[in-house]
Short mmCIF file of C-alpha atoms in Angstrom, two decimals:
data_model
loop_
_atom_site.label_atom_id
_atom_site.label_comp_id
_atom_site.label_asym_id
_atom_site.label_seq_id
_atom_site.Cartn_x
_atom_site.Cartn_y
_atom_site.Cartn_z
CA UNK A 1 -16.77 14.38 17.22
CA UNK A 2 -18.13 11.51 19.20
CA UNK A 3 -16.33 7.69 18.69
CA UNK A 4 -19.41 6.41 16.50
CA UNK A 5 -19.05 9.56 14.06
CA UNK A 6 -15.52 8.60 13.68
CA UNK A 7 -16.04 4.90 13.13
CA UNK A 8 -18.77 5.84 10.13
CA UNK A 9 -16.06 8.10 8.63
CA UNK A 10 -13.72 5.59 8.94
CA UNK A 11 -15.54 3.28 7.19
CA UNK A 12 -17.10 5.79 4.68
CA UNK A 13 -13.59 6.50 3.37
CA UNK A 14 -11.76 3.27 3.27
CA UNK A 15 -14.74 1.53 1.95
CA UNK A 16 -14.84 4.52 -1.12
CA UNK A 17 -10.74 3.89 -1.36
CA UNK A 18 -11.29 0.15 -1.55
CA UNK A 19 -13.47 0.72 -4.44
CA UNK A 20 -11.46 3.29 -6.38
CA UNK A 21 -8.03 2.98 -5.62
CA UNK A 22 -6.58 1.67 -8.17
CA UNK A 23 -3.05 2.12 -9.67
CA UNK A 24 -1.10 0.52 -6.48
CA UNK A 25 0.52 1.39 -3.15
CA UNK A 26 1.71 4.89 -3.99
CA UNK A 27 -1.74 6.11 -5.44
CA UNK A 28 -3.40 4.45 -2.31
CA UNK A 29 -0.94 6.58 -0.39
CA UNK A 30 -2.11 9.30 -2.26
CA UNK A 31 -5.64 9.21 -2.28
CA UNK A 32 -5.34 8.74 1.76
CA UNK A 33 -3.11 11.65 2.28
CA UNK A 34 -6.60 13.54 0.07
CA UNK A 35 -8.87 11.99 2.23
CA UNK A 36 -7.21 12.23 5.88
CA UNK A 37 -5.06 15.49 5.17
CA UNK A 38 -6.44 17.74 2.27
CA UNK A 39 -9.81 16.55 2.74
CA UNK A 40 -10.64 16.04 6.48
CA UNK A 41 -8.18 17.56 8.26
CA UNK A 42 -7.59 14.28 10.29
CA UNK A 43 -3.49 14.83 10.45
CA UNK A 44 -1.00 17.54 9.72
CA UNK A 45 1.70 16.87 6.52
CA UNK A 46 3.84 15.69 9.28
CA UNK A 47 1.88 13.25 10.51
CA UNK A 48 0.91 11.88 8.21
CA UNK A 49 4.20 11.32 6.48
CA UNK A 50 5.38 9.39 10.14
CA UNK A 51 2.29 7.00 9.30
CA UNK A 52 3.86 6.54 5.77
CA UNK A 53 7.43 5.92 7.30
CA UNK A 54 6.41 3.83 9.97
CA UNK A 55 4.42 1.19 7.12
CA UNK A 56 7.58 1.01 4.87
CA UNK A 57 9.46 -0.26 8.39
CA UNK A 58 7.11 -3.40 8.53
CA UNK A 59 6.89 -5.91 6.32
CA UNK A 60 3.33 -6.32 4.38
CA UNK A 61 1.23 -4.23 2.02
CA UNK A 62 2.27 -0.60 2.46
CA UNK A 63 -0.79 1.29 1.99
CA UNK A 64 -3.50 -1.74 3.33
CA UNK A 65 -0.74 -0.87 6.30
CA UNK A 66 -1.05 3.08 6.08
CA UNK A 67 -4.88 2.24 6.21
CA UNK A 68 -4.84 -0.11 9.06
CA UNK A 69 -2.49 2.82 10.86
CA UNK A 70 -4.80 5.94 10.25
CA UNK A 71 -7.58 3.83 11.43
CA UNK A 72 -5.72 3.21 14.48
CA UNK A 73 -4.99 6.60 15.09
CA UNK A 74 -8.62 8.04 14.62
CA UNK A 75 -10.72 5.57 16.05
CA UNK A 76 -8.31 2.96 18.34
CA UNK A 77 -8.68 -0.17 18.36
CA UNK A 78 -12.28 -0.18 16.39
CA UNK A 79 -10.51 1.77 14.16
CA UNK A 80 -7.67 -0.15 13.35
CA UNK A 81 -10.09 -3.80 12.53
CA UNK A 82 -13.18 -1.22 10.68
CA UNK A 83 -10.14 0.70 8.33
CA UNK A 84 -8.33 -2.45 7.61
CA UNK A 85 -11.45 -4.87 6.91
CA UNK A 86 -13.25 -1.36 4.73
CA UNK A 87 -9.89 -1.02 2.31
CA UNK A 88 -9.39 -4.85 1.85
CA UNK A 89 -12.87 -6.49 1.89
CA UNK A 90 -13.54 -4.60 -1.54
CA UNK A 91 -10.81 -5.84 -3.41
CA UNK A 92 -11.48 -8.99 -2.02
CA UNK A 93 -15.07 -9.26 -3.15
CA UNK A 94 -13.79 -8.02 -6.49
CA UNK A 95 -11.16 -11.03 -6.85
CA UNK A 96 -13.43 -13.56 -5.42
CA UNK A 97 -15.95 -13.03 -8.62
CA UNK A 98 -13.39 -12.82 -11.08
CA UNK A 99 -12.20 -16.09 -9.29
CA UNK A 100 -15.37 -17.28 -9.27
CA UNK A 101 -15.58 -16.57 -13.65
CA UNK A 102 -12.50 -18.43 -13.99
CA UNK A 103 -12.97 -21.34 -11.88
CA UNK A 104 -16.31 -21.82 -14.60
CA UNK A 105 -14.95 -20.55 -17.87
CA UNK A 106 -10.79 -20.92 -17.80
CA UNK A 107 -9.76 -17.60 -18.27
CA UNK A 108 -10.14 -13.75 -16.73
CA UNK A 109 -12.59 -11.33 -18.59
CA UNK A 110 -11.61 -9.11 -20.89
CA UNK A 111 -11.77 -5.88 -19.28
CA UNK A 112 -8.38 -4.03 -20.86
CA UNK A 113 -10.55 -1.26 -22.57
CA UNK A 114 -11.89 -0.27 -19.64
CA UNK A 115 -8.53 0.22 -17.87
CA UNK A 116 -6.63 1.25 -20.17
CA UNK A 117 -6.90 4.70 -19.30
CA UNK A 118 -6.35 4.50 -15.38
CA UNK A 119 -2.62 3.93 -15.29
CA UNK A 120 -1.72 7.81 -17.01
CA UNK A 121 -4.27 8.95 -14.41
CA UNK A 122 -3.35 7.42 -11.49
CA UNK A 123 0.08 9.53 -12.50
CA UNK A 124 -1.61 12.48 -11.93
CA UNK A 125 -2.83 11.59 -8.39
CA UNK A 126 0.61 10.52 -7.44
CA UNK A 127 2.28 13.47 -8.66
CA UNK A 128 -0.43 15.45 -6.75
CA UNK A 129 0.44 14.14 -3.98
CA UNK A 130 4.14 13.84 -3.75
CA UNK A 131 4.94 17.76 -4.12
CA UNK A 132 2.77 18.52 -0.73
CA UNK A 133 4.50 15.92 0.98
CA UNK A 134 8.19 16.98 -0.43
CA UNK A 135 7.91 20.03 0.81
CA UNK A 136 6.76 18.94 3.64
CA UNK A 137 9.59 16.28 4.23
CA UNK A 138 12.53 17.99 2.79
CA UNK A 139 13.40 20.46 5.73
CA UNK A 140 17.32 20.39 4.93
CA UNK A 141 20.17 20.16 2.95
CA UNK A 142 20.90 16.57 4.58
CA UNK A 143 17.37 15.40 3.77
CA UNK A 144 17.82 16.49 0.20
CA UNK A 145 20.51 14.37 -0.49
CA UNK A 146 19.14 11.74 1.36
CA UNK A 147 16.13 11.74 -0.74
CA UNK A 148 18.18 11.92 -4.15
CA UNK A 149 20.18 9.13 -2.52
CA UNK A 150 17.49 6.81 -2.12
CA UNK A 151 15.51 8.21 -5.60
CA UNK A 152 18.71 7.21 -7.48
CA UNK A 153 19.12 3.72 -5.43
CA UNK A 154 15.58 2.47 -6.01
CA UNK A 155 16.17 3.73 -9.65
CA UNK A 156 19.37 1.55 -9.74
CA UNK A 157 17.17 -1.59 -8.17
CA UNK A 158 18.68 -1.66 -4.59
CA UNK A 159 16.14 -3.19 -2.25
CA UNK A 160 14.05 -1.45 -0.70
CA UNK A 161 14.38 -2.02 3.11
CA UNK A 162 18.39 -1.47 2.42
CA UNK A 163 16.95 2.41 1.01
CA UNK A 164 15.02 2.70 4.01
CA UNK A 165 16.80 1.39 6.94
CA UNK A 166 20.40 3.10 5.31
CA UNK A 167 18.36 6.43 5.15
CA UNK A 168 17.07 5.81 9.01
CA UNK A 169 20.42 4.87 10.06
CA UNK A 170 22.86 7.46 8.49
CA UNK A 171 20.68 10.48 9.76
CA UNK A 172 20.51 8.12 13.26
CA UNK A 173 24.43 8.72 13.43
CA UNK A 174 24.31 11.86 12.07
CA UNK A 175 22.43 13.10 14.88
CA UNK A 176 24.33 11.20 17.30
CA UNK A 177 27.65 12.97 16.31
CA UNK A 178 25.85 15.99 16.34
CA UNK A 179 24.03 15.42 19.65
CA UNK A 180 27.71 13.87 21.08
CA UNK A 181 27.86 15.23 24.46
CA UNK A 182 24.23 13.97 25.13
CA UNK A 183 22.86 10.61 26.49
CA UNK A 184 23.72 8.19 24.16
CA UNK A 185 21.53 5.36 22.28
CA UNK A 186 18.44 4.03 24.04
CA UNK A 187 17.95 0.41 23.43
CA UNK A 188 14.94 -0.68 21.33
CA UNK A 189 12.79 -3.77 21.93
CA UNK A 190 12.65 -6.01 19.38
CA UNK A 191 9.37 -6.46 17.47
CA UNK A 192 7.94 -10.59 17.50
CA UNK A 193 5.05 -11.58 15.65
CA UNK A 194 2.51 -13.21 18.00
CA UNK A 195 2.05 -16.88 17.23
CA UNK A 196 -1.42 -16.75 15.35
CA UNK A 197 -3.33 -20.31 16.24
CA UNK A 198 -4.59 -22.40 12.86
CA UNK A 199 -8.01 -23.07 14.26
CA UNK A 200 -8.69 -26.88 14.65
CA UNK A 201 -11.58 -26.95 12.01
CA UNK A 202 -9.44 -26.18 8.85
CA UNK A 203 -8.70 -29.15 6.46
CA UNK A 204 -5.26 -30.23 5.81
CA UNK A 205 -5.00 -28.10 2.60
CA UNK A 206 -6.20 -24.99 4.14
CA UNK A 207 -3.96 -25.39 7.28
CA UNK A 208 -1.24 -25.22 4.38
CA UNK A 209 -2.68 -22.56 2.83
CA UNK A 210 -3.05 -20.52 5.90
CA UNK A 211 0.89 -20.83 6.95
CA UNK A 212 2.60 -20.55 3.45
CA UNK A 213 0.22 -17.03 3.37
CA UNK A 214 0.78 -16.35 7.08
CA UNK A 215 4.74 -16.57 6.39
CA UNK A 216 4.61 -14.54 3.70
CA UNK A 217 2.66 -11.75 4.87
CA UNK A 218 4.89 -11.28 7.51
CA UNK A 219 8.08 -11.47 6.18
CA UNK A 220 7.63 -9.80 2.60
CA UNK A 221 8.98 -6.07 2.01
CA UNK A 222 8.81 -4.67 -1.33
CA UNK A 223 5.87 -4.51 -4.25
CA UNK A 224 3.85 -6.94 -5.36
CA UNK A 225 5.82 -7.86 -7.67
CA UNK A 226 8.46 -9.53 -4.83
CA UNK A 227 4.77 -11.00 -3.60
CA UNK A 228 5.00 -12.78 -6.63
CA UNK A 229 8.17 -14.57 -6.61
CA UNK A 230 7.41 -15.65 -3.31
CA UNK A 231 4.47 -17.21 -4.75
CA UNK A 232 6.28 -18.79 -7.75
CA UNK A 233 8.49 -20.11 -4.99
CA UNK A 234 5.99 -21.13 -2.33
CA UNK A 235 3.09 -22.18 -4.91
CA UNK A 236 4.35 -23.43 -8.56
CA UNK A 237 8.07 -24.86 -7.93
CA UNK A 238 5.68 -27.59 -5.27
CA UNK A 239 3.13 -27.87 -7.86
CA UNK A 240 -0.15 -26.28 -6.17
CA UNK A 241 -0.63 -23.76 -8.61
CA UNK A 242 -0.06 -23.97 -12.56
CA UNK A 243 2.43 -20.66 -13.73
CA UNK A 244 -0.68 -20.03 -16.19
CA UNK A 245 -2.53 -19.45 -12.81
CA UNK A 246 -0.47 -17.44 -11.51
CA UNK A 247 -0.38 -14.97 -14.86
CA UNK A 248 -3.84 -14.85 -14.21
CA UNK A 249 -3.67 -13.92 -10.71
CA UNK A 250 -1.09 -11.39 -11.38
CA UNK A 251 -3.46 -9.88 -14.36
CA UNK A 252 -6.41 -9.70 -11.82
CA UNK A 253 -4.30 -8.47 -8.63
CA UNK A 254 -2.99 -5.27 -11.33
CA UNK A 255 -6.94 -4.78 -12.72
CA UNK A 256 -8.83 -4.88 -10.00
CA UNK A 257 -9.01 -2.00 -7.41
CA UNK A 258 -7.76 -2.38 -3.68
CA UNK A 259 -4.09 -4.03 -2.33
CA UNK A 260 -2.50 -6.22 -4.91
CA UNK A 261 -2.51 -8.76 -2.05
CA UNK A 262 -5.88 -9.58 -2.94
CA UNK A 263 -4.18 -11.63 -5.92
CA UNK A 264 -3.84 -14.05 -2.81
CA UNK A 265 -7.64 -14.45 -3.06
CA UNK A 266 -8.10 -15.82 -6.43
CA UNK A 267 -5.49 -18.10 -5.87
CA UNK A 268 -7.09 -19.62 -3.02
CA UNK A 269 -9.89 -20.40 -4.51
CA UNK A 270 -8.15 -22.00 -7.33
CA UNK A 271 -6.81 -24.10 -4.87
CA UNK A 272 -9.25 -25.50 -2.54
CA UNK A 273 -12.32 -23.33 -3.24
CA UNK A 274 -14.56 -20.65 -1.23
CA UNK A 275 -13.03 -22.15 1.82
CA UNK A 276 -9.46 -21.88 0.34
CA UNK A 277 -9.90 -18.66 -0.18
CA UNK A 278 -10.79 -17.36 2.75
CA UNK A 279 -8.13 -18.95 4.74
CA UNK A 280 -5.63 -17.31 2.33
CA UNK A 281 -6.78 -14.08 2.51
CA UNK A 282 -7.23 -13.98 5.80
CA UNK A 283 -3.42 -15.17 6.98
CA UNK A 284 -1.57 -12.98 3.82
CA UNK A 285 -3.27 -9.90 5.90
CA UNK A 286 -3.33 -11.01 9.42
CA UNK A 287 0.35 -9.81 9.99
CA UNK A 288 0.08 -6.51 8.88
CA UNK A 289 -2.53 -5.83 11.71
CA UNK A 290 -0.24 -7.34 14.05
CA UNK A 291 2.29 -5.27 13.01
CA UNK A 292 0.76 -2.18 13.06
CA UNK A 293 -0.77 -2.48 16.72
CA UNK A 294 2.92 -3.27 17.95
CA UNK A 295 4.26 -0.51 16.24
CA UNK A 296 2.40 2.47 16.59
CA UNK A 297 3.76 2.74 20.23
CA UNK A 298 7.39 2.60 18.69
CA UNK A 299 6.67 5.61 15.67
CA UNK A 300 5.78 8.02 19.16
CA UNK A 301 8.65 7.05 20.65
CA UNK A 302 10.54 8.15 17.84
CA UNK A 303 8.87 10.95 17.21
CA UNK A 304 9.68 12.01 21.10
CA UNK A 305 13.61 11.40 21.42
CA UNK A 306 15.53 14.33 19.21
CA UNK A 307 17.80 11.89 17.74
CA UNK A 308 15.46 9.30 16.93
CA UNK A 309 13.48 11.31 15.36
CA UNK A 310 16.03 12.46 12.92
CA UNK A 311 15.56 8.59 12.12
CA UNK A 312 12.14 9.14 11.46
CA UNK A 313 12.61 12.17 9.49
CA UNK A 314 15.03 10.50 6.87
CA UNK A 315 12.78 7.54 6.22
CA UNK A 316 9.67 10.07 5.63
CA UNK A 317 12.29 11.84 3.06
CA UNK A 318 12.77 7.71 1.96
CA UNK A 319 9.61 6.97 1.65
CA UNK A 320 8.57 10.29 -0.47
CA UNK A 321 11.26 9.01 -2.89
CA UNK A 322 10.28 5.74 -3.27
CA UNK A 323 6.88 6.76 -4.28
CA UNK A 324 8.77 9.37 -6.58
CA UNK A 325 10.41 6.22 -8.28
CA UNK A 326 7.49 4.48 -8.58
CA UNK A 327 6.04 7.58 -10.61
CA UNK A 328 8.91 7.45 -12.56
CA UNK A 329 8.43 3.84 -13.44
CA UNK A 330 5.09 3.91 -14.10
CA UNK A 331 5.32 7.13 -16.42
CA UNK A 332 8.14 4.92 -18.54
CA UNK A 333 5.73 1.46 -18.35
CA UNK A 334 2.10 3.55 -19.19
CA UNK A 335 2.95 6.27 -21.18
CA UNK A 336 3.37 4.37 -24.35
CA UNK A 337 1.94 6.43 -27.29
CA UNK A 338 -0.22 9.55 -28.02
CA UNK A 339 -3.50 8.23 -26.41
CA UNK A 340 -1.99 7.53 -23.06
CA UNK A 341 0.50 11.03 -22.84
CA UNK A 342 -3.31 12.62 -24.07
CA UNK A 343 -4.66 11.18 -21.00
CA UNK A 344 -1.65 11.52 -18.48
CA UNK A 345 -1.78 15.32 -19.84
CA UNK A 346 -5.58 15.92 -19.20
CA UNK A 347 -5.61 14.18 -15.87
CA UNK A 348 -2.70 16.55 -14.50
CA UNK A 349 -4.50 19.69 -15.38
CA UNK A 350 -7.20 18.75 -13.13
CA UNK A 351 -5.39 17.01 -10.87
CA UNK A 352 -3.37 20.34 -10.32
CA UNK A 353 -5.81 23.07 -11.60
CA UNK A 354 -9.36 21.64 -9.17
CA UNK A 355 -7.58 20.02 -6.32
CA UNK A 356 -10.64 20.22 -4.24
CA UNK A 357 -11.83 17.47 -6.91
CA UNK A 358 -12.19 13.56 -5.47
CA UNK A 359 -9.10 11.75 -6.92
CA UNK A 360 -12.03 9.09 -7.84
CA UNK A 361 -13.29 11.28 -10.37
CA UNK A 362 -9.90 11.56 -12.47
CA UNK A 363 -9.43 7.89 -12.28
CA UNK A 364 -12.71 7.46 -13.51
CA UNK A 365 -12.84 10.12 -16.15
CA UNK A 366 -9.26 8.64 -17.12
CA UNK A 367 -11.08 4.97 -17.43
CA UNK A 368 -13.27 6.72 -19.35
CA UNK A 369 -11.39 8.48 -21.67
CA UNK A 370 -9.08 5.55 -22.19
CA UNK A 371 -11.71 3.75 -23.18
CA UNK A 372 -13.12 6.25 -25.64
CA UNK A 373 -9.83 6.89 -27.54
CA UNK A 374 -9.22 3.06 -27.92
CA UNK A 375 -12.16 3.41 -30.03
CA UNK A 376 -10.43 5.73 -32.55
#
């Protein structure tokens, strides 16, 4: 397949995701894993669970990260910018209007009918994607209670880099003691973010704008909703943005399809306009491109060295039950009477029973059907 064939599909399929893929990180993750693995036959189950790994190492958006990183992979450098740019700039666009619409008229459209039934879908996606990958992931008996381990922690609320650096590290000295009378530990080299230049032509508020985002994008790990109380901390507690705001943004970044970082977007422009932002947008991302060029070097080192990779093995088996949490929560949060179970119940049969079938079509036909029985 020559490089310009790749770069089309690459932007085919992350322009498609960035327009669909709604329901969060972990039914990103899963709609990828359709569209590189199932789908295309891009990676093997392996594979692609060390992309997944290697994002929840970094801080920033996982799967605008696992994008970025299967870019990389497929179509180098190119790649790594056209994936990146095709998953965000839809979400993005999205915002921007619904920024735009507030801006004029003080408050976000009412589009809750419409979504209603997405969330009990998106379920059924996750779920469709999380038994491949276990099996995949789960080799051992170790692994196995590694997963439970973390399943149960994230359950409990224990951070989330604590779940996946412990997991890395305790099979790390597991297969040291195992591997004793070998070489010991090769030293790593640290990871620095490169200093990113505020170009001269930015106005005092957007040169704010663009480090408070910058920071944040590169040191945040978790879900959006930790994006959040950085926000709160950064944004209302100095008085730039009003806590009514950011309920709003929150309300768009959960509505609207794409990374939840694109909440960043509407804020901006509550702040200081078109120009505001852009500048946001562009430094809450910046990092996680960054990021993944430095690391992807690192993840085939691992992946190389028998003990490291027993590293990288236990934060696939991490990562798997994150998202399994995440199912969990969202099946307690969505699943709140007969309409949504209805829905949650029809999506999984053809989730499960036609998984040839684009994951866009069960989010759509459970958008659909959400909005039908809110009728009755």
């Amino acid at each position: 397949m020559d490089d310009k064939r790749i770069l089309r599909e690459i932007a085919a399929v992350f322009l498609k995701l960035g327009f669909i893929g709604f329901g969060g990180p972990a039914a990103h993750i899963a709609m990828m894993r359709e569209e590189a693995v199932t789908k295309r036959k891009w990676f093997s189950e392996a594979h692609f669970l060390d992309l997944v790994g290697a994002t929840n190492l970094i801080p920033g958006p996982n799967s605008t990260e696992l994008a970025i990183h299967i870019g990389h992979e497929k179509g180098g450098w190119k790649g790594l910018l056209l994936a990146g740019l095709c998953f965000i700039l839809p979400a993005v666009l999205i915002t921007g209007i619904f920024a735009w619409l507030y801006k004029q008229y003080g408050q976000v459209p009412a589009v809750q009918p419409f979504i209603y039934g997405i969330k009990p879908a998106i379920i059924a996606i996750i779920l469709g994607a999380v038994f491949p990958l276990a099996r995949t992931s789960l080799r051992s008996l170790q692994l196995i209670i590694i997963g439970l381990t973390v399943l149960a922690g994230e359950l409990a609320g224990i951070s989330e880099i604590y779940l996946m650096f412990g997991a890395g590290f305790t099979a790390l000295l597991l297969a040291w003691l195992q591997n004793a009378r070998k070489k010991g530990f090769q030293s790593l080299i640290p990871l620095s973010l490169l200093a990113v230049p505020v170009p001269t032509f930015l106005s005092a508020a957007n040169t704010g704008l663009f480090w408070i985002f910058l920071k944040i994008g590169a040191v945040l790990y978790g879900s959006g909703y930790v994006l959040f109380a950085f926000l709160d901390t950064e944004l209302v507690a100095t008085g730039l943005l009003s806590r009514q705001q950011l309920i709003d943004a929150i309300a768009v970044g959960q509505f609207t399809p794409g990374p939840v970082f694109s909440s960043v977007t509407f804020i901006g422009y509550q702040i200081n306009g078109f120009t505001g932002a852009i500048v946001s947008t562009v430094a809450i991302f910046l990092p996680s491109f960054v990021f993944v060029a430095l690391i992807g070097p690192v993840i085939r080192f691992l992946r190389g060295s028998q003990i490291f990779a027993a590293f990288l093995d236990a934060v696939n088996v991490a990562s798997i039950a994150l998202i399994a949490a995440i199912c969990i929560d969202m099946t307690a949060e969505s699943l709140t009477g007969w309409r949504t179970v209805l829905i949650a119940l029809a999506s999984m049969a053809v989730a499960f029973g036609y998984r040839k079938l684009n994951s866009a079509f069960v989010v759509l036909g459970g958008s659909l059907l959400g909005y039908l029985l809110t009728l009755i």
